[in-house]
Coordinates of C-alpha atoms in Angstrom, one line a residue:
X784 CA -5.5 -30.3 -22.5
X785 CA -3.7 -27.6 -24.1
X786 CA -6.0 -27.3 -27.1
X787 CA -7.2 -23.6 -28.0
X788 CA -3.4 -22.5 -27.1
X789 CA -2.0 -21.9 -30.6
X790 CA 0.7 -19.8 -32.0
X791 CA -1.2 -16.4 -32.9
X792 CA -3.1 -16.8 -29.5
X793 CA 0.2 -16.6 -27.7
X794 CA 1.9 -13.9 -29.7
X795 CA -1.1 -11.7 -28.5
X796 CA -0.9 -12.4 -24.8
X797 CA 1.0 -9.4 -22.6
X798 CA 4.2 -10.6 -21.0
X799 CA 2.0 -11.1 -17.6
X800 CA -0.1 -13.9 -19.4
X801 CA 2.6 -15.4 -21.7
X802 CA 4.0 -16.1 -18.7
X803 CA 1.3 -17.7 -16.3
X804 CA 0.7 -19.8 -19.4
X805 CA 4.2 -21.4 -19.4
X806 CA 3.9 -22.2 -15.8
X807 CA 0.6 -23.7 -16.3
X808 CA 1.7 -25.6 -19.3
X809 CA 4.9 -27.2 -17.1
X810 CA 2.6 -28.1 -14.1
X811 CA 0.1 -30.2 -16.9
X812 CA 3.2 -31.5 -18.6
X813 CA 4.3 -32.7 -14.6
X814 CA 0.7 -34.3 -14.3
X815 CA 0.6 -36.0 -17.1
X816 CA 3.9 -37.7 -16.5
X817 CA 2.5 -38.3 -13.0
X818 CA -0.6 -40.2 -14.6
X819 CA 1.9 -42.7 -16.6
X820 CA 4.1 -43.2 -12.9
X821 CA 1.2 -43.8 -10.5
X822 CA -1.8 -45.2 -13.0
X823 CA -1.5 -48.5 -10.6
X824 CA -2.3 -46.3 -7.4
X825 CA -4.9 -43.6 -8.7
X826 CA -8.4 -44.7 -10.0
X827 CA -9.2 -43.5 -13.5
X828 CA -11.9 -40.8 -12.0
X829 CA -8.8 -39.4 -9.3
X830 CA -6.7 -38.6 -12.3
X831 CA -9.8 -37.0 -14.5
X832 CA -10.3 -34.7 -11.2
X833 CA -6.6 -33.9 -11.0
X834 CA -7.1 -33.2 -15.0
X835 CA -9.9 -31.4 -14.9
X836 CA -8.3 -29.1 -11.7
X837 CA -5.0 -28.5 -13.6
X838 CA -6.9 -27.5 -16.8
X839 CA -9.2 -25.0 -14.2
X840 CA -5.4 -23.3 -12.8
X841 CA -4.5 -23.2 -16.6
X842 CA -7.3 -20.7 -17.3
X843 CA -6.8 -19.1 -14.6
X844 CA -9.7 -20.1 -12.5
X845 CA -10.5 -20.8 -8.9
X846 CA -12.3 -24.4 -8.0
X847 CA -12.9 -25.1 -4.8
X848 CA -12.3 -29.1 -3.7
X849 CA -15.1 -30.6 -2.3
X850 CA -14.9 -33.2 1.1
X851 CA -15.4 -35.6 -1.6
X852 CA -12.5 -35.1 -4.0
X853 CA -9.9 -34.1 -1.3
X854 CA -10.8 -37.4 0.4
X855 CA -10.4 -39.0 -3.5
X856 CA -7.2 -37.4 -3.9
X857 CA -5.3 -38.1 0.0
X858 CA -6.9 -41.8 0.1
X859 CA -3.5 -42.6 0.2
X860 CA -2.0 -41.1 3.3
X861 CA -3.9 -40.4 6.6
X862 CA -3.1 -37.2 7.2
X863 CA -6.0 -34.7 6.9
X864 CA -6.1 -31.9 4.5
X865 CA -4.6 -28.9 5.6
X866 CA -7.3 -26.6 5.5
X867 CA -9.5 -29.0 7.8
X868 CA -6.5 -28.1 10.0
X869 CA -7.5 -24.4 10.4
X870 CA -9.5 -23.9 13.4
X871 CA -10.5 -20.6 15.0
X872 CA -7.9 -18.9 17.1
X873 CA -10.0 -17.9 19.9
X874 CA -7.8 -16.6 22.7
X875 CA -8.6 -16.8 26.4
X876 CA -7.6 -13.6 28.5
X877 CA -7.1 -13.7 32.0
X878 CA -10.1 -13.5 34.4
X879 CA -7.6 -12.6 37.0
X880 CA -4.2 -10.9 35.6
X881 CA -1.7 -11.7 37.9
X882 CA 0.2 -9.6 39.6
X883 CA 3.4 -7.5 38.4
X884 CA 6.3 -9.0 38.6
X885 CA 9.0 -7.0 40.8
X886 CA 13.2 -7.9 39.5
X887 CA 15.6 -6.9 41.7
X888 CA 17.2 -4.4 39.1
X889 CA 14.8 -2.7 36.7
X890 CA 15.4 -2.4 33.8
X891 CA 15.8 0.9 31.7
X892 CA 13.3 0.5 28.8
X893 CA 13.7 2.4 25.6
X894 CA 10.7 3.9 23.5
X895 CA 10.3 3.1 19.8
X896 CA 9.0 5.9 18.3
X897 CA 7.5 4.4 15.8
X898 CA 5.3 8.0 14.7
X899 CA 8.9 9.6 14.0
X900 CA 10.4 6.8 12.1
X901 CA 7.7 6.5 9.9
X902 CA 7.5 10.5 9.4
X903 CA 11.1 10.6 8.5
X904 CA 10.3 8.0 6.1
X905 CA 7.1 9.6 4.3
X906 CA 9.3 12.9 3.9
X907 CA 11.9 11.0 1.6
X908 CA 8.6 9.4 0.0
X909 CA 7.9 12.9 -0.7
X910 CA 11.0 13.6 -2.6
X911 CA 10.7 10.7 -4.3
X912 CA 7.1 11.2 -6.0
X913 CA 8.3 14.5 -6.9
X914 CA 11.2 13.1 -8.4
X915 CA 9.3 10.6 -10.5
X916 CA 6.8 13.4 -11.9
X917 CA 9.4 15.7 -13.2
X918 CA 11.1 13.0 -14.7
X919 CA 8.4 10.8 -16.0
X920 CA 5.4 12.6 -15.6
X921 CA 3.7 10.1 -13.6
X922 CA 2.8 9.6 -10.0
X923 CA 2.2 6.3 -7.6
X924 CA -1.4 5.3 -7.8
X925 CA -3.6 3.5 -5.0
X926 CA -6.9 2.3 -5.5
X927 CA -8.4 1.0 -2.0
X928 CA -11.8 -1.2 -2.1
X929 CA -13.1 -1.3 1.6
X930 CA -16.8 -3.1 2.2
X931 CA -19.1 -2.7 4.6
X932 CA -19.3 0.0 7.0
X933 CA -17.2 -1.6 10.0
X934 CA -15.4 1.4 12.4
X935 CA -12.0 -0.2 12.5
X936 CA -11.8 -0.5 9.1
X937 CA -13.5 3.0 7.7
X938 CA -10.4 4.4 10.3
X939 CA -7.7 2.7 8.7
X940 CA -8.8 3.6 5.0
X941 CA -9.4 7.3 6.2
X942 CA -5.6 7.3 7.8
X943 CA -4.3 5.4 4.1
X944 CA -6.4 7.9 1.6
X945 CA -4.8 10.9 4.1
X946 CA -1.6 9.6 4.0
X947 CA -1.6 9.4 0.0
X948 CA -2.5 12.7 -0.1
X949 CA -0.1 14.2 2.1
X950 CA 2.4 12.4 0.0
X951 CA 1.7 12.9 -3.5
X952 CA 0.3 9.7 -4.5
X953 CA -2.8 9.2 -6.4
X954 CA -5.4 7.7 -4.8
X955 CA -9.2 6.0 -5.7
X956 CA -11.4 4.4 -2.8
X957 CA -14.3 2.0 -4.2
X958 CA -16.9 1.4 -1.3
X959 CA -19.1 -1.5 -1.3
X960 CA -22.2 -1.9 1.0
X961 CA -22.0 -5.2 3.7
X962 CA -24.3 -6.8 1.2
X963 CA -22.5 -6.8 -2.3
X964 CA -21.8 -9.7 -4.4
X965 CA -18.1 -11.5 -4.7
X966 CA -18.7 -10.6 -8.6
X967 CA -19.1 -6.9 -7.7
X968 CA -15.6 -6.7 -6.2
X969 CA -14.0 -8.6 -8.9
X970 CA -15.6 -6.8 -11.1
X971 CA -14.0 -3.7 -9.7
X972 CA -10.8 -5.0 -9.0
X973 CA -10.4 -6.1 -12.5
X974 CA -11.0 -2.4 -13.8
X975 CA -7.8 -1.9 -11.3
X976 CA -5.9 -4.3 -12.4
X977 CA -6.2 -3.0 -16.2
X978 CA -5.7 0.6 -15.2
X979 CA -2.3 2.2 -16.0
X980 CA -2.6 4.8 -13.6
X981 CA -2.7 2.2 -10.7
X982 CA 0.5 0.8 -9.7
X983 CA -0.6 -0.6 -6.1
X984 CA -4.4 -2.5 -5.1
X985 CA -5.2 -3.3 -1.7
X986 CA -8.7 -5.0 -0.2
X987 CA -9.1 -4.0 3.5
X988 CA -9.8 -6.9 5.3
X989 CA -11.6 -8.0 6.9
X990 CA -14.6 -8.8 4.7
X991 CA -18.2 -9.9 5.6
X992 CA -18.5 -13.4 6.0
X993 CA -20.6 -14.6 3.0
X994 CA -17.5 -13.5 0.9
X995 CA -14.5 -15.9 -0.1
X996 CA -11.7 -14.0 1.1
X997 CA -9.0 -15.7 -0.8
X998 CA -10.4 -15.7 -4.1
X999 CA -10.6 -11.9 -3.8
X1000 CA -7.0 -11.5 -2.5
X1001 CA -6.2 -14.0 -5.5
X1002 CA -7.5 -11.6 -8.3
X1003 CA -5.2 -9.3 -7.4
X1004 CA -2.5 -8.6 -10.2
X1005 CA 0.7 -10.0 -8.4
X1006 CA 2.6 -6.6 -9.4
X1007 CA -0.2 -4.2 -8.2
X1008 CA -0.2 -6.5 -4.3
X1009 CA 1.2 -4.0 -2.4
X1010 CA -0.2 -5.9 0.6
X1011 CA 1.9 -8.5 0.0
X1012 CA -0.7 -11.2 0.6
X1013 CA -0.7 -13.0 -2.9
X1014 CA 0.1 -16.8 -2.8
X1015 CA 3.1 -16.0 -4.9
X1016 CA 4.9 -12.7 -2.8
X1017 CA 4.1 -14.9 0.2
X1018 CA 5.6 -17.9 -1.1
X1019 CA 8.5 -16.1 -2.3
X1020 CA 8.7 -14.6 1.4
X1021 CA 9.5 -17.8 2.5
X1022 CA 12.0 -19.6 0.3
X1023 CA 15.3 -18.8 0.7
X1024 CA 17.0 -17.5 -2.5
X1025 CA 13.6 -15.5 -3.7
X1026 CA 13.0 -12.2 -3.6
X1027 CA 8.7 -11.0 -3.0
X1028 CA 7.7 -8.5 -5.1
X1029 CA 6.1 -7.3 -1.8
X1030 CA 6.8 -7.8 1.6
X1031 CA 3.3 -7.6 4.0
X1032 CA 3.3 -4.2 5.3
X1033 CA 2.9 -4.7 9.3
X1034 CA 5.8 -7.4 9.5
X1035 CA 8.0 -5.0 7.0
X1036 CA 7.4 -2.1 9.2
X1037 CA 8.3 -4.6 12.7
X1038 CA 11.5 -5.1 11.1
X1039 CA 12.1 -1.7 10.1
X1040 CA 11.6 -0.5 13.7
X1041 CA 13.8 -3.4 14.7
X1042 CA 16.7 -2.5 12.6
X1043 CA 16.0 1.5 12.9
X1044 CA 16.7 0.8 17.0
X1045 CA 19.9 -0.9 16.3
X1046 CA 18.6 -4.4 17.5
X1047 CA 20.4 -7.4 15.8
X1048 CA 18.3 -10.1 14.7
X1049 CA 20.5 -13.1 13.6
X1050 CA 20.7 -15.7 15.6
X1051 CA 18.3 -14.4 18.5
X1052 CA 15.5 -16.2 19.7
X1053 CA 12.5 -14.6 18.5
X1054 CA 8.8 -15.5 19.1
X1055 CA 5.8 -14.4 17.3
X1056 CA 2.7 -14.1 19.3
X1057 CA -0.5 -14.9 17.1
X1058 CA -0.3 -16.6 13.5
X1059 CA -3.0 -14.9 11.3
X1060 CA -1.9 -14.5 7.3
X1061 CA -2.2 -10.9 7.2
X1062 CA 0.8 -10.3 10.1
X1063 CA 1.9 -13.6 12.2
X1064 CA 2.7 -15.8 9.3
X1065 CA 4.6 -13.2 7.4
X1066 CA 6.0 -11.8 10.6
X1067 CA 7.7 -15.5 11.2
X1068 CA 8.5 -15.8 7.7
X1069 CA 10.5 -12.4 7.5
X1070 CA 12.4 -12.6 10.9
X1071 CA 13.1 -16.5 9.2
X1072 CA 14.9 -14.3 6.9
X1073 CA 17.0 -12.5 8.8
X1074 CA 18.7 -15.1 10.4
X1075 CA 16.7 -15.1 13.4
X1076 CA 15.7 -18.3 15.5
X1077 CA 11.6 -18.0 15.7
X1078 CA 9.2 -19.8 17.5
X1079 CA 5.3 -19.2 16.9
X1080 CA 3.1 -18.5 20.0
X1081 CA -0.7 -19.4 19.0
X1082 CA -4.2 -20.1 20.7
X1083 CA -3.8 -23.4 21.0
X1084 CA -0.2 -23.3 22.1
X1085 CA 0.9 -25.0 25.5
X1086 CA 2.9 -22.7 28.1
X1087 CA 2.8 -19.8 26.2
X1088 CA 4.4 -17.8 29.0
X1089 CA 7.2 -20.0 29.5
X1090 CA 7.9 -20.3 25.6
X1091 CA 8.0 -16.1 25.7
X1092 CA 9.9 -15.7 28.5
X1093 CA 13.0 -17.1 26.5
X1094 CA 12.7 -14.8 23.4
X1095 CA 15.3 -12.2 22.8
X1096 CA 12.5 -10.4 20.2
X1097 CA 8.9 -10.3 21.2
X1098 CA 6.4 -9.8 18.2
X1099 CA 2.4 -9.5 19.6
X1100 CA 0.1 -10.1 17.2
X1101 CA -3.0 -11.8 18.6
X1102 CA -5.1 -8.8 19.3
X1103 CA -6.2 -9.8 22.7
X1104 CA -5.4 -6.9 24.9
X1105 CA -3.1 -6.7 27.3
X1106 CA -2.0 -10.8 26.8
X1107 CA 1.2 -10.5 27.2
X1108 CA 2.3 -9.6 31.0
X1109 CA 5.3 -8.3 32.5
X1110 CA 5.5 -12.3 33.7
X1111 CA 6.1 -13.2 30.0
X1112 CA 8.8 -11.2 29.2
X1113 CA 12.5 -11.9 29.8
X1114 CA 14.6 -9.1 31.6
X1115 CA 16.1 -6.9 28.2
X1116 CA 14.0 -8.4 25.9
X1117 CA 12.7 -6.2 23.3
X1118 CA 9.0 -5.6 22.5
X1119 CA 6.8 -5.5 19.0
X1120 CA 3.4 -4.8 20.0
X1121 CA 0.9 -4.9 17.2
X1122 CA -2.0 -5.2 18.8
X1123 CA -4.1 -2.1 18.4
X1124 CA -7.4 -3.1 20.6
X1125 CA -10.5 -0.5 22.0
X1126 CA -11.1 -0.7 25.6
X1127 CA -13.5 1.5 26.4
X1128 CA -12.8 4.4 28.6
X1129 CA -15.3 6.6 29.7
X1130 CA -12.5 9.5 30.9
X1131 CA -11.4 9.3 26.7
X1132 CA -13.5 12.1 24.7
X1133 CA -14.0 8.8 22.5
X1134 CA -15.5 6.8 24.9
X1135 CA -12.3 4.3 24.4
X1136 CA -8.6 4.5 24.6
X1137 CA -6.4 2.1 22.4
X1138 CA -3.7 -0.9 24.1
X1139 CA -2.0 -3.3 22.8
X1140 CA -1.5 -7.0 22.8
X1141 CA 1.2 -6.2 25.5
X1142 CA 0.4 -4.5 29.2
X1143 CA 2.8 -1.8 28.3
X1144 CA 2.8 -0.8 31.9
X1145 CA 4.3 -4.0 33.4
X1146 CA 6.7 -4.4 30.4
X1147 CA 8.1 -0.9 31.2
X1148 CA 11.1 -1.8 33.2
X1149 CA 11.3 -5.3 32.1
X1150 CA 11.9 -5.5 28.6
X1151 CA 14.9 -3.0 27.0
X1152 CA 12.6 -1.4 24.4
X1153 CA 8.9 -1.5 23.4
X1154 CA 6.7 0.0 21.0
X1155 CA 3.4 2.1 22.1
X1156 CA 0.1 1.8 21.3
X1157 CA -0.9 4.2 19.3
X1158 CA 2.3 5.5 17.7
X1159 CA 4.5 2.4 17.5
X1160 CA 3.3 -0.4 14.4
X1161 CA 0.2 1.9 13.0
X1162 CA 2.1 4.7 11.1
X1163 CA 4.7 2.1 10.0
X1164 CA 2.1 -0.1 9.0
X1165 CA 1.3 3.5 6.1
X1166 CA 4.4 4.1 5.6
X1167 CA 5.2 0.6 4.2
X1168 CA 2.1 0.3 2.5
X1169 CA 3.2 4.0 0.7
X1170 CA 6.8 2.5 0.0
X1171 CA 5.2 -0.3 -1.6
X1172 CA 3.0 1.4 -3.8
X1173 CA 6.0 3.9 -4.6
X1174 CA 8.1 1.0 -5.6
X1175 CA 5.0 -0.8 -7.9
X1176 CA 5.1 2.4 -9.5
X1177 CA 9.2 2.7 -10.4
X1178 CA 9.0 -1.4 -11.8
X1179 CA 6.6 0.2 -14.4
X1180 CA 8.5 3.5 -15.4
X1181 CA 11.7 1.1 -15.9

C-alpha cells in the first residue's frame, strides 16, 4: 500500500505534506492489523474496499461510499449509517403566535451592542496590521470565492471585502456563475491555497445544489480555514485537551458577546436552538467548552418550548423568524439571536426589514439581556472572521 513513498520522495514534501503522510501511514498500519484481528468477520472483498478507501485518504482523495459498500462495511451492526441520519430541518412556524406572556414583575432587559463591541474590536485589529507591516512587511490576506448571484450572500461578501479594507487587510474575491463546475472552484482554491500572500480562504455558503459542499470545504488548506469549518478545527473544537486552529466565526463572536456582558457560562444551562454545521453544531461544541450544561433544540425536537424555558443562555440559530416567543424564555434569561431573516415591509425603503429567530418584542422584559437584529451577531460574525484571518497571518511570520 505504501509503494511509491520512498526516501527522496519524502525529503521533498513541505512540512504540511510530510505530515498528512504520517497520519495516513498510521491509519493503514491500524488497518492492516485490523485485517489480521477480524479476517473471521469481514469477507475478503469488505477488507479490499476498506484497502482501497484508506489507500484513497492516503493520497489525499475524496471517495464517496456507495449504499452498497456502507451496507458491506456495517453488515455487522444494525444501526444505519450516520449520514442516512441527516434529514432536512424544516421548521414549522406558528399559524397563530400566541399571545404575550404578562409576569407579574418585568424584567429589566439589557441590550448587547453587538455593533460597538465588534467596532472596538476592529480598531485594535487596526493597530495590529499596522504593527505587522512595519515589522514584517507583510499584511493579512483574504481571498473570498462566492458562486452564484444569491442576494443574501452578494450582502455578506460586500460587508467582508468592506470590512478588509477598512482594516488593512488584503483582500481577492473570485466570483463564479450559478452554473460552474466543482473542478472550477478547486481549481481556484488551490491557486489560494499555494499563494503566500493568503493567510485566510473562506467559500460563502451556501452553494447551488449540484455542488458537493463538503468536498469544497475539504480542499481548504487547514491553516488558511479561517471559517473554522474543516473536519479537523472542528474536531479539535470538540475534544477536550485540543486547541482548533480556528474557531467558527458566528459561535466565536456568541461567546465573545457573552463574556464581553459579563455573563458566566460554567455550569449554566444552555440551549442551542437549531443544529446546522456552519453555527449550531459549533455553537454547542464551544459553550461544551466553557463548562456550560447544553442541550440542543432542533426541528424534530419534542417540546421545544418547555426544553427552552429552563435555559440560563439562549442561542437561536434556526433562521425561522420570530420562533422563539416571549413564552419560551425563562424570566432573566439571556438571549443570542442569530437569526438574521427578511420579512418584507413595505414602510422599509427596502421593501423589507430584518428580525431574528427571536420576537425581540416579547423577549424585551422577559429575558435579562438580548441581542438585536441587525447590530447584535452580524458585525461580530466580521470581526471574528478578521481576527482569524489576522491570526493565520502571525502563525506564518513566526
Amino acid at each position: 500500500l505504501l509503494c511509491g513513498c520512498n526516501e527522496g520522495d519524502e525529503l521533498r514534501r513541505s512540512n504540511h505534506e510530510r505530515l498528512n503522510l504520517y497520519v495516513h501511514m498510521h491509519c493503514l498500519s491500524f488497518i492492516c492489523l485490523s485485517f489480521s484481528l477480524t479476517a473471521a468477520t469481514f469477507s475478503f472483498s469488505s477488507m479490499l474496499l476498506i484497502a482501497r478507501k484508506a489507500l484513497a485518504l492516503a493520497h489525499n482523495k475524496t471517495i464517496r461510499l456507495t449504499t452498497r459498500e456502507v451496507h458491506c462495511l456495517s453488515s455487522i451492526l444494525v444501526s444505519p449509517p450516520l449520514v442516512s441520519l441527516d434529514l432536512p430541518e424544516n421548521w414549522v412556524p406558528y399559524s397563530h403566535p400566541p399571545s404575550p406572556v404578562a409576569f407579574e414583575c418585568e424584567q429589566k432587559t439589557v441590550v448587547i451592542d453587538g455593533k460597538a463591541i465588534a467596532e472596538d474590536i476592529r480598531t485594535k485589529i487596526v493597530s495590529e496590521v499596522w504593527k505587522m507591516k512595519n515589522d514584517v512587511g507583510k499584511v493579512p490576506g483574504l481571498a473570498v470565492v462566492l458562486v452564484g448571484e444569491q442576494r443574501d450572500s452578494q450582502t455578506y461578501v460586500r460587508n467582508k471585502i468592506k470590512a478588509c479594507e477598512e482594516t488593512g487587510i488584503k483582500s481577492v474575491l473570485a466570483e463564479l456563475p450559478e452554473d460552474c463546475t466543482e473542478g472550477e472552484i478547486i481549481t481556484i482554491l488551490k491557486k489560494f491555497n499555494e499563494d503566500t500572500s493568503i493567510h485566510g480562504v473562506l467559500v460563502q455558503l451556501p452553494l447551488p445544489q449540484h455542488l458537493d459542499e463538503a468536498k469544497i470545504l475539504n480542499m481548504v488548506r487547514l491553516e488558511k480555514d479561517v471559517d473554522g469549518f474543516h473536519p479537523l478545527n472542528m474536531g479539535n473544537l470538540a475534544m477536550r485537551g485540543r486547541e482548533p486552529l480556528f474557531v467558527s466565526c458566528t459561535p466565536k463572536g456568541c461567546v465573545e458577546l457573552l463574556i464581553r456582558a459579563g455573563v458566566e457560562l460554567a455550569g449554566k444551562n444552555a440551549v442551542v436552538i437549531g443544529r446546522s454545521n456552519i453555527v449550531g453544531l459549533p455553537m454547542s461544541l464551544l459553550l461544551q467548552r466553557y463548562d456550560a450544561t447544553v442541550s440542543t433544540v432542533h426541528a424534530f425536537s419534542k417540546d421545544p418550548e418547555h426544553i427552552t424555558k429552563e435555559a440560563d443562555i439562549v442561542v437561536a440559530a434556526a433562521g425561522v423568524p420570530n420562533l422563539v416567543r416571549g413564552s419560551w424564555l425563562k424570566p432573566g434569561a439571556v438571549v443570542i439571536d442569530v437569526g438574521t431573516c427578511p420579512v418584507e415591509d413595505s414602510s422599509c425603503e427596502q421593501g423589507y426589514r430584518l428580525v431574528g429567530d427571536v420576537c425581540y418584542e416579547e423577549a424585551l422584559g422577559v429575558a435579562s439581556a438580548i441581542t438585536p437584529v441587525p447590530g447584535g451577531v452580524g458585525p461580530m460574525t466580521i470581526a471574528m472572521l478578521l481576527c482569524n484571518t489576522l491570526d493565520a497571518a502571525k502563525r506564518t511570520s513566526l
